[in-house]
């Protein structure tokens, strides 16, 4: 053959899709920082039982509503419990709720979305109309409804948040499936005789993944916030569990005399949600096909 | 024509470009798209800038308009002297705001994509009138009158009615006429035409080329014509500038370049151009003679090798039989999606194909050739008819048997950039059919992939790479390797070489023919490019409005065309020989009728009439041919 460039091609290094992503993501300093912060937070949350200075649930009536000091880094609450220890333990709950609920929601949503987009027709109409109904409720209201059925408790918060994550992920996966389905390589796969199931898993799902990953990250932030809200109104984690939203609810009665009891859990929620959102922004910039020159 | 430039005193050039260098900032540093380019354009002449993709020809035209800055480019050196109405100016040094007075007014531009270069929100009349108002300061009524006059000038029938239509209501050819009307509204001294006919069908292309030539003579303007198509160059150019990798390779008069190309690159480019009539008198197809070129280096082996004729047709029983195949699409309109009409994409098409034979389906866009291919491949559901593979009716098969058949019939798509999954290594893409049909034990897959890559002229280590790392020609090789993995007996090549540069196109065509010889493959070769079809096909079927109007051995159809449409189609093909430019030829006037029909309006289809052994022609009225 006379294709002169064939040989020259062998010289340069191959860039895998992941390598390409990492090369772009590395340059997003803010997102990188947010990602590192979240990694640290996860590490701390895992190690919480061994590193916290005080028991997060045992009351200490000798030290009620103490301010910030060297002994109590974030002061104590109305039962004399160390707020810092509670926040560190609360990170376990919040992160677990965030990850588990969004994982469940995205798994269900993406599966439904890809199926809906690929087959179209009646299947599509059915799935999408159900999603429309779910989306018509404000998220928190839907979660409250789910909890009203299942009963309060942190496990049920996970299911509740997962349920209202499903339709957004379904729509996301469906839209990217719809555009990819028209691609010639999907026709090419059909022409070869690849089964529908494999076409979806092998060719359509990877195409939807970048969007899903971006939204996944942002959604965890929202879920943590929703879980905290549910706990705040008493439907989520039950006392004395050191959940951030529940801590806020406990502390609000003392906001005039001991503002640190609400300030620090509030900050924890704020910083964590912000970090997930910034990470999502960075991921989007690194994964957006419009910015990529593949 | 300005062939006598040497004899008369040289005119002051309208445009004089010296040392033009354009760079684009990329992640890997500055990319030099145009490198030290010198050329000039005389008043009233047509300069054709030719080159393959990536040669910098479009960037050159954008630099001339100073539009290159909007695309992230930068003119880093050189001058563009333009002899405008306000004296001689260096466009490369003008501030960008000053260019607004020159763009559109003195230099106008038309683009390749007539589909996207008109604003869909405004009517045709408003858009032309706006151009007139902007540049001539006319009031609304005068501008509208001028718009109408311009539309008449570009020979649009019923121009007055067109003024109030929106772009989506027009065909591609009509839109390009409107673009030309807009460009010429201010009587520019220079028209820059960037691949203006590439997206159009040949018969429409012939009309537009003729129109540009007539208007140029009427208005005395110069034209800078950018194209990759040597046939078009031969039709329009006075002088030719050949570019390769941002540099000038050769410049000269059209007759000189075609008759005596000096640079080896030009010779290679010309040798790869399919010329209609190259196989006149021969019954069998024959591969392209290729000039081997190594990275544009001078002094390459300029040997053309003449290949033996492609005598590969085997077997008496047909491999594929298609009988009265009909594919229609429903057109639904209105709130409740009521059925209002049907697209008659394929209308009672019948043909057969033997092993080792190539049947070309030719025709213009919308004639149903691709739908025929897709229906045979079962990517599209047939409305009625019969498709039999080795005597077995496909529609009567059980689903499992039909799936297995997908192994024996393979498809190569037009766009090699879109037909490979960008997220998978090419090795996996080639292995996918092997895995799907379990053709090879898993342990041997790597070896098979390597062997297939070698078959199409690539290296085994390419298997680990991703599609974006390959050029268009290489990707098409990959697609062919993928199709071959199934060990098919029939390959449907749907415009498989249309998106490729000519030199690559010739290589891929030769590869297909080589594979046919080695493996006895049968091809359904779907193409709009008649010159390529002449090279590859044993038999040809000409399609028009979903029907085959003429089918027969290639030599019979090409040298003794019986149907009027076949004759028009042949005549519209640009011929890469400037000396034959003024040949008298019947032009197809107007547009191809729409294949959309009302529900109760069924087309008349009668059996074709045999005029010579194996040569059949439609004698019943179809569309405009009665």
GROMACS .gro file of N, CA and C in nm, chain A residues 1-7 9-17 20 23-24 27 180 183-195 198 202-204 206-208 210 291-294, chain B residues 27-28 290 292-295 374 377 379 403 406 409-411 413 418-424 428 432-433 436-437 456-459 462 464-466 468-470 474 477 482 504 507 511 514:
model
  276
    1UNK      N    1   0.084  -0.120   0.000
    1UNK     CA    2   0.000   0.000   0.000
    1UNK      C    3   0.087   0.124   0.000
    2UNK      N    4   0.031   0.231  -0.045
    2UNK     CA    5   0.114   0.349  -0.064
    2UNK      C    6   0.078   0.462   0.031
    3UNK      N    7   0.006   0.432   0.134
    3UNK     CA    8  -0.032   0.540   0.225
    3UNK      C    9   0.090   0.577   0.308
    4UNK      N   10   0.148   0.691   0.272
    4UNK     CA   11   0.278   0.726   0.328
    4UNK      C   12   0.271   0.754   0.477
    5UNK      N   13   0.154   0.797   0.523
    5UNK     CA   14   0.146   0.838   0.662
    5UNK      C   15   0.131   0.720   0.757
    6UNK      N   16   0.112   0.600   0.702
    6UNK     CA   17   0.090   0.484   0.787
    6UNK      C   18   0.205   0.466   0.884
    7UNK      N   19   0.326   0.471   0.832
    7UNK     CA   20   0.442   0.446   0.916
    7UNK      C   21   0.460   0.557   1.018
    9UNK      N   22   0.257   0.724   1.165
    9UNK     CA   23   0.157   0.722   1.270
    9UNK      C   24   0.203   0.644   1.392
   10UNK      N   25   0.284   0.545   1.365
   10UNK     CA   26   0.325   0.457   1.473
   10UNK      C   27   0.410   0.529   1.577
   11UNK      N   28   0.470   0.643   1.537
   11UNK     CA   29   0.567   0.708   1.624
   11UNK      C   30   0.504   0.769   1.750
   12UNK      N   31   0.402   0.853   1.732
   12UNK     CA   32   0.354   0.929   1.849
   12UNK      C   33   0.272   0.843   1.945
   13UNK      N   34   0.263   0.892   2.069
   13UNK     CA   35   0.197   0.813   2.173
   13UNK      C   36   0.047   0.820   2.160
   14UNK      N   37  -0.019   0.711   2.195
   14UNK     CA   38  -0.165   0.707   2.191
   14UNK      C   39  -0.223   0.779   2.310
   15UNK      N   40  -0.329   0.857   2.284
   15UNK     CA   41  -0.401   0.919   2.395
   15UNK      C   42  -0.532   0.845   2.413
   16UNK      N   43  -0.547   0.780   2.525
   16UNK     CA   44  -0.673   0.711   2.553
   16UNK      C   45  -0.776   0.815   2.592
   17UNK      N   46  -0.906   0.782   2.581
   17UNK     CA   47  -1.007   0.879   2.624
   17UNK      C   48  -0.986   0.923   2.768
   20UNK      N   49  -0.692   1.163   2.793
   20UNK     CA   50  -0.734   1.293   2.740
   20UNK      C   51  -0.814   1.370   2.844
   23UNK      N   52  -0.584   1.495   3.124
   23UNK     CA   53  -0.501   1.605   3.076
   23UNK      C   54  -0.579   1.736   3.085
   24UNK      N   55  -0.709   1.730   3.052
   24UNK     CA   56  -0.790   1.851   3.055
   24UNK      C   57  -0.832   1.886   3.197
   27UNK      N   58  -0.602   2.081   3.440
   27UNK     CA   59  -0.585   2.226   3.426
   27UNK      C   60  -0.694   2.306   3.497
  180UNK      N   61  -2.695   1.007   1.980
  180UNK     CA   62  -2.595   0.907   1.938
  180UNK      C   63  -2.656   0.799   1.850
  183UNK      N   64  -2.597   0.823   1.498
  183UNK     CA   65  -2.460   0.815   1.450
  183UNK      C   66  -2.443   0.695   1.357
  184UNK      N   67  -2.356   0.714   1.259
  184UNK     CA   68  -2.336   0.607   1.162
  184UNK      C   69  -2.280   0.482   1.228
  185UNK      N   70  -2.200   0.499   1.335
  185UNK     CA   71  -2.140   0.379   1.392
  185UNK      C   72  -2.243   0.291   1.462
  186UNK      N   73  -2.357   0.347   1.496
  186UNK     CA   74  -2.463   0.263   1.550
  186UNK      C   75  -2.525   0.180   1.436
  187UNK      N   76  -2.547   0.245   1.322
  187UNK     CA   77  -2.591   0.171   1.204
  187UNK      C   78  -2.489   0.063   1.168
  188UNK      N   79  -2.361   0.101   1.178
  188UNK     CA   80  -2.255   0.007   1.144
  188UNK      C   81  -2.261  -0.114   1.235
  189UNK      N   82  -2.284  -0.089   1.365
  189UNK     CA   83  -2.293  -0.201   1.459
  189UNK      C   84  -2.414  -0.289   1.426
  190UNK      N   85  -2.524  -0.225   1.390
  190UNK     CA   86  -2.642  -0.304   1.353
  190UNK      C   87  -2.615  -0.385   1.227
  191UNK      N   88  -2.543  -0.324   1.134
  191UNK     CA   89  -2.513  -0.392   1.009
  191UNK      C   90  -2.428  -0.516   1.033
  192UNK      N   91  -2.344  -0.509   1.135
  192UNK     CA   92  -2.260  -0.625   1.166
  192UNK      C   93  -2.341  -0.733   1.233
  193UNK      N   94  -2.452  -0.695   1.294
  193UNK     CA   95  -2.538  -0.793   1.358
  193UNK      C   96  -2.525  -0.795   1.509
  194UNK      N   97  -2.473  -0.688   1.568
  194UNK     CA   98  -2.460  -0.680   1.713
  194UNK      C   99  -2.600  -0.671   1.774
  195UNK      N  100  -2.621  -0.745   1.885
  195UNK     CA  101  -2.752  -0.747   1.950
  195UNK      C  102  -2.783  -0.611   2.013
  198UNK      N  103  -2.624  -0.528   2.348
  198UNK     CA  104  -2.482  -0.494   2.342
  198UNK      C  105  -2.460  -0.355   2.281
  202UNK      N  106  -2.248  -0.115   2.494
  202UNK     CA  107  -2.114  -0.095   2.442
  202UNK      C  108  -2.099   0.038   2.370
  203UNK      N  109  -2.202   0.078   2.297
  203UNK     CA  110  -2.187   0.197   2.213
  203UNK      C  111  -2.263   0.319   2.262
  204UNK      N  112  -2.380   0.296   2.323
  204UNK     CA  113  -2.461   0.411   2.362
  204UNK      C  114  -2.429   0.458   2.504
  206UNK      N  115  -2.147   0.436   2.693
  206UNK     CA  116  -2.025   0.515   2.710
  206UNK      C  117  -2.042   0.659   2.659
  207UNK      N  118  -2.126   0.677   2.560
  207UNK     CA  119  -2.149   0.811   2.509
  207UNK      C  120  -2.225   0.897   2.607
  208UNK      N  121  -2.313   0.834   2.683
  208UNK     CA  122  -2.391   0.909   2.780
  208UNK      C  123  -2.312   0.936   2.906
  210UNK      N  124  -2.013   1.068   3.004
  210UNK     CA  125  -1.958   1.197   3.046
  210UNK      C  126  -2.063   1.288   3.110
  291UNK      N  127  -1.588   2.103   2.363
  291UNK     CA  128  -1.458   2.163   2.388
  291UNK      C  129  -1.345   2.070   2.350
  292UNK      N  130  -1.381   1.944   2.326
  292UNK     CA  131  -1.279   1.846   2.298
  292UNK      C  132  -1.252   1.839   2.149
  293UNK      N  133  -1.128   1.814   2.114
  293UNK     CA  134  -1.098   1.813   1.970
  293UNK      C  135  -1.065   1.671   1.924
  294UNK      N  136  -1.146   1.578   1.963
  294UNK     CA  137  -1.125   1.440   1.916
  294UNK      C  138  -1.153   1.431   1.768
  321UNK      N  139  -0.311   2.374   2.119
  321UNK     CA  140  -0.253   2.332   2.246
  321UNK      C  141  -0.107   2.292   2.231
  322UNK      N  142  -0.071   2.250   2.109
  322UNK     CA  143   0.068   2.208   2.087
  322UNK      C  144   0.152   2.320   2.027
  584UNK      N  145  -0.146   0.457  -1.051
  584UNK     CA  146  -0.110   0.550  -0.944
  584UNK      C  147   0.033   0.597  -0.957
  586UNK      N  148   0.322   0.708  -0.742
  586UNK     CA  149   0.355   0.697  -0.601
  586UNK      C  150   0.419   0.827  -0.555
  587UNK      N  151   0.373   0.879  -0.443
  587UNK     CA  152   0.431   1.004  -0.395
  587UNK      C  153   0.465   0.990  -0.248
  588UNK      N  154   0.588   1.030  -0.215
  588UNK     CA  155   0.634   1.020  -0.076
  588UNK      C  156   0.636   1.158  -0.013
  589UNK      N  157   0.532   1.189   0.063
  589UNK     CA  158   0.527   1.314   0.138
  589UNK      C  159   0.560   1.438   0.056
  668UNK      N  160  -2.954   0.025   0.195
  668UNK     CA  161  -2.993   0.006   0.334
  668UNK      C  162  -3.104  -0.098   0.348
  671UNK      N  163  -2.951  -0.434   0.323
  671UNK     CA  164  -2.877  -0.461   0.447
  671UNK      C  165  -2.973  -0.480   0.564
  673UNK      N  166  -3.126  -0.246   0.719
  673UNK     CA  167  -3.124  -0.133   0.811
  673UNK      C  168  -3.255  -0.057   0.795
  697UNK      N  169  -3.027  -1.300   1.108
  697UNK     CA  170  -2.913  -1.239   1.178
  697UNK      C  171  -2.782  -1.295   1.128
  700UNK      N  172  -2.641  -1.141   0.825
  700UNK     CA  173  -2.571  -1.014   0.841
  700UNK      C  174  -2.421  -1.032   0.833
  703UNK      N  175  -2.345  -1.035   0.434
  703UNK     CA  176  -2.360  -0.908   0.363
  703UNK      C  177  -2.304  -0.800   0.454
  704UNK      N  178  -2.214  -0.721   0.404
  704UNK     CA  179  -2.156  -0.615   0.486
  704UNK      C  180  -2.171  -0.480   0.417
  705UNK      N  181  -2.156  -0.376   0.499
  705UNK     CA  182  -2.185  -0.241   0.452
  705UNK      C  183  -2.066  -0.151   0.484
  707UNK      N  184  -1.985   0.251   0.502
  707UNK     CA  185  -2.059   0.378   0.498
  707UNK      C  186  -1.975   0.489   0.437
  712UNK      N  187  -1.747   0.900   1.099
  712UNK     CA  188  -1.862   0.874   1.185
  712UNK      C  189  -1.890   0.726   1.203
  713UNK      N  190  -1.831   0.640   1.121
  713UNK     CA  191  -1.874   0.501   1.126
  713UNK      C  192  -1.791   0.415   1.221
  714UNK      N  193  -1.696   0.476   1.292
  714UNK     CA  194  -1.625   0.402   1.396
  714UNK      C  195  -1.657   0.466   1.530
  715UNK      N  196  -1.684   0.385   1.631
  715UNK     CA  197  -1.713   0.438   1.763
  715UNK      C  198  -1.588   0.506   1.818
  716UNK      N  199  -1.595   0.639   1.843
  716UNK     CA  200  -1.474   0.711   1.883
  716UNK      C  201  -1.420   0.667   2.019
  717UNK      N  202  -1.500   0.598   2.097
  717UNK     CA  203  -1.456   0.563   2.233
  717UNK      C  204  -1.391   0.426   2.241
  718UNK      N  205  -1.389   0.354   2.131
  718UNK     CA  206  -1.332   0.220   2.135
  718UNK      C  207  -1.206   0.217   2.049
  722UNK      N  208  -1.069  -0.316   1.877
  722UNK     CA  209  -1.195  -0.370   1.926
  722UNK      C  210  -1.303  -0.360   1.819
  726UNK      N  211  -1.511  -0.669   1.688
  726UNK     CA  212  -1.651  -0.679   1.728
  726UNK      C  213  -1.733  -0.778   1.643
  727UNK      N  214  -1.721  -0.773   1.510
  727UNK     CA  215  -1.795  -0.874   1.431
  727UNK      C  216  -1.749  -1.016   1.459
  730UNK      N  217  -1.918  -1.105   1.778
  730UNK     CA  218  -2.063  -1.113   1.762
  730UNK      C  219  -2.104  -1.245   1.699
  731UNK      N  220  -2.033  -1.283   1.596
  731UNK     CA  221  -2.072  -1.406   1.525
  731UNK      C  222  -1.989  -1.526   1.569
  750UNK      N  223  -0.566  -0.461   0.465
  750UNK     CA  224  -0.607  -0.331   0.414
  750UNK      C  225  -0.493  -0.230   0.418
  751UNK      N  226  -0.370  -0.281   0.439
  751UNK     CA  227  -0.255  -0.193   0.428
  751UNK      C  228  -0.222  -0.115   0.554
  752UNK      N  229  -0.265  -0.164   0.669
  752UNK     CA  230  -0.228  -0.098   0.794
  752UNK      C  231  -0.141  -0.192   0.876
  753UNK      N  232  -0.088  -0.141   0.988
  753UNK     CA  233   0.005  -0.220   1.069
  753UNK      C  234  -0.067  -0.281   1.190
  756UNK      N  235  -0.151  -0.076   1.501
  756UNK     CA  236  -0.258   0.024   1.496
  756UNK      C  237  -0.381  -0.019   1.574
  758UNK      N  238  -0.428  -0.087   1.871
  758UNK     CA  239  -0.444  -0.030   2.005
  758UNK      C  240  -0.485   0.117   2.001
  759UNK      N  241  -0.495   0.174   1.881
  759UNK     CA  242  -0.520   0.318   1.872
  759UNK      C  243  -0.669   0.349   1.861
  760UNK      N  244  -0.698   0.478   1.873
  760UNK     CA  245  -0.837   0.525   1.866
  760UNK      C  246  -0.862   0.591   1.731
  762UNK      N  247  -0.965   0.871   1.623
  762UNK     CA  248  -0.926   1.008   1.592
  762UNK      C  249  -0.782   1.019   1.547
  763UNK      N  250  -0.703   0.914   1.571
  763UNK     CA  251  -0.562   0.921   1.534
  763UNK      C  252  -0.537   0.888   1.387
  764UNK      N  253  -0.644   0.854   1.315
  764UNK     CA  254  -0.627   0.813   1.177
  764UNK      C  255  -0.682   0.917   1.081
  768UNK      N  256  -0.733   0.627   0.603
  768UNK     CA  257  -0.700   0.516   0.692
  768UNK      C  258  -0.825   0.464   0.762
  771UNK      N  259  -1.010   0.247   0.542
  771UNK     CA  260  -0.945   0.115   0.540
  771UNK      C  261  -0.988   0.033   0.662
  776UNK      N  262  -1.306  -0.402   0.900
  776UNK     CA  263  -1.413  -0.444   0.989
  776UNK      C  264  -1.519  -0.523   0.912
  798UNK      N  265  -0.643   0.958  -0.213
  798UNK     CA  266  -0.685   0.854  -0.120
  798UNK      C  267  -0.800   0.774  -0.182
  801UNK      N  268  -0.673   0.516  -0.405
  801UNK     CA  269  -0.615   0.403  -0.331
  801UNK      C  270  -0.724   0.311  -0.277
  805UNK      N  271  -0.796  -0.069  -0.358
  805UNK     CA  272  -0.800  -0.170  -0.252
  805UNK      C  273  -0.924  -0.257  -0.265
  808UNK      N  274  -0.875  -0.490  -0.549
  808UNK     CA  275  -0.779  -0.593  -0.515
  808UNK      C  276  -0.845  -0.702  -0.430
   0.00000   0.00000   0.00000
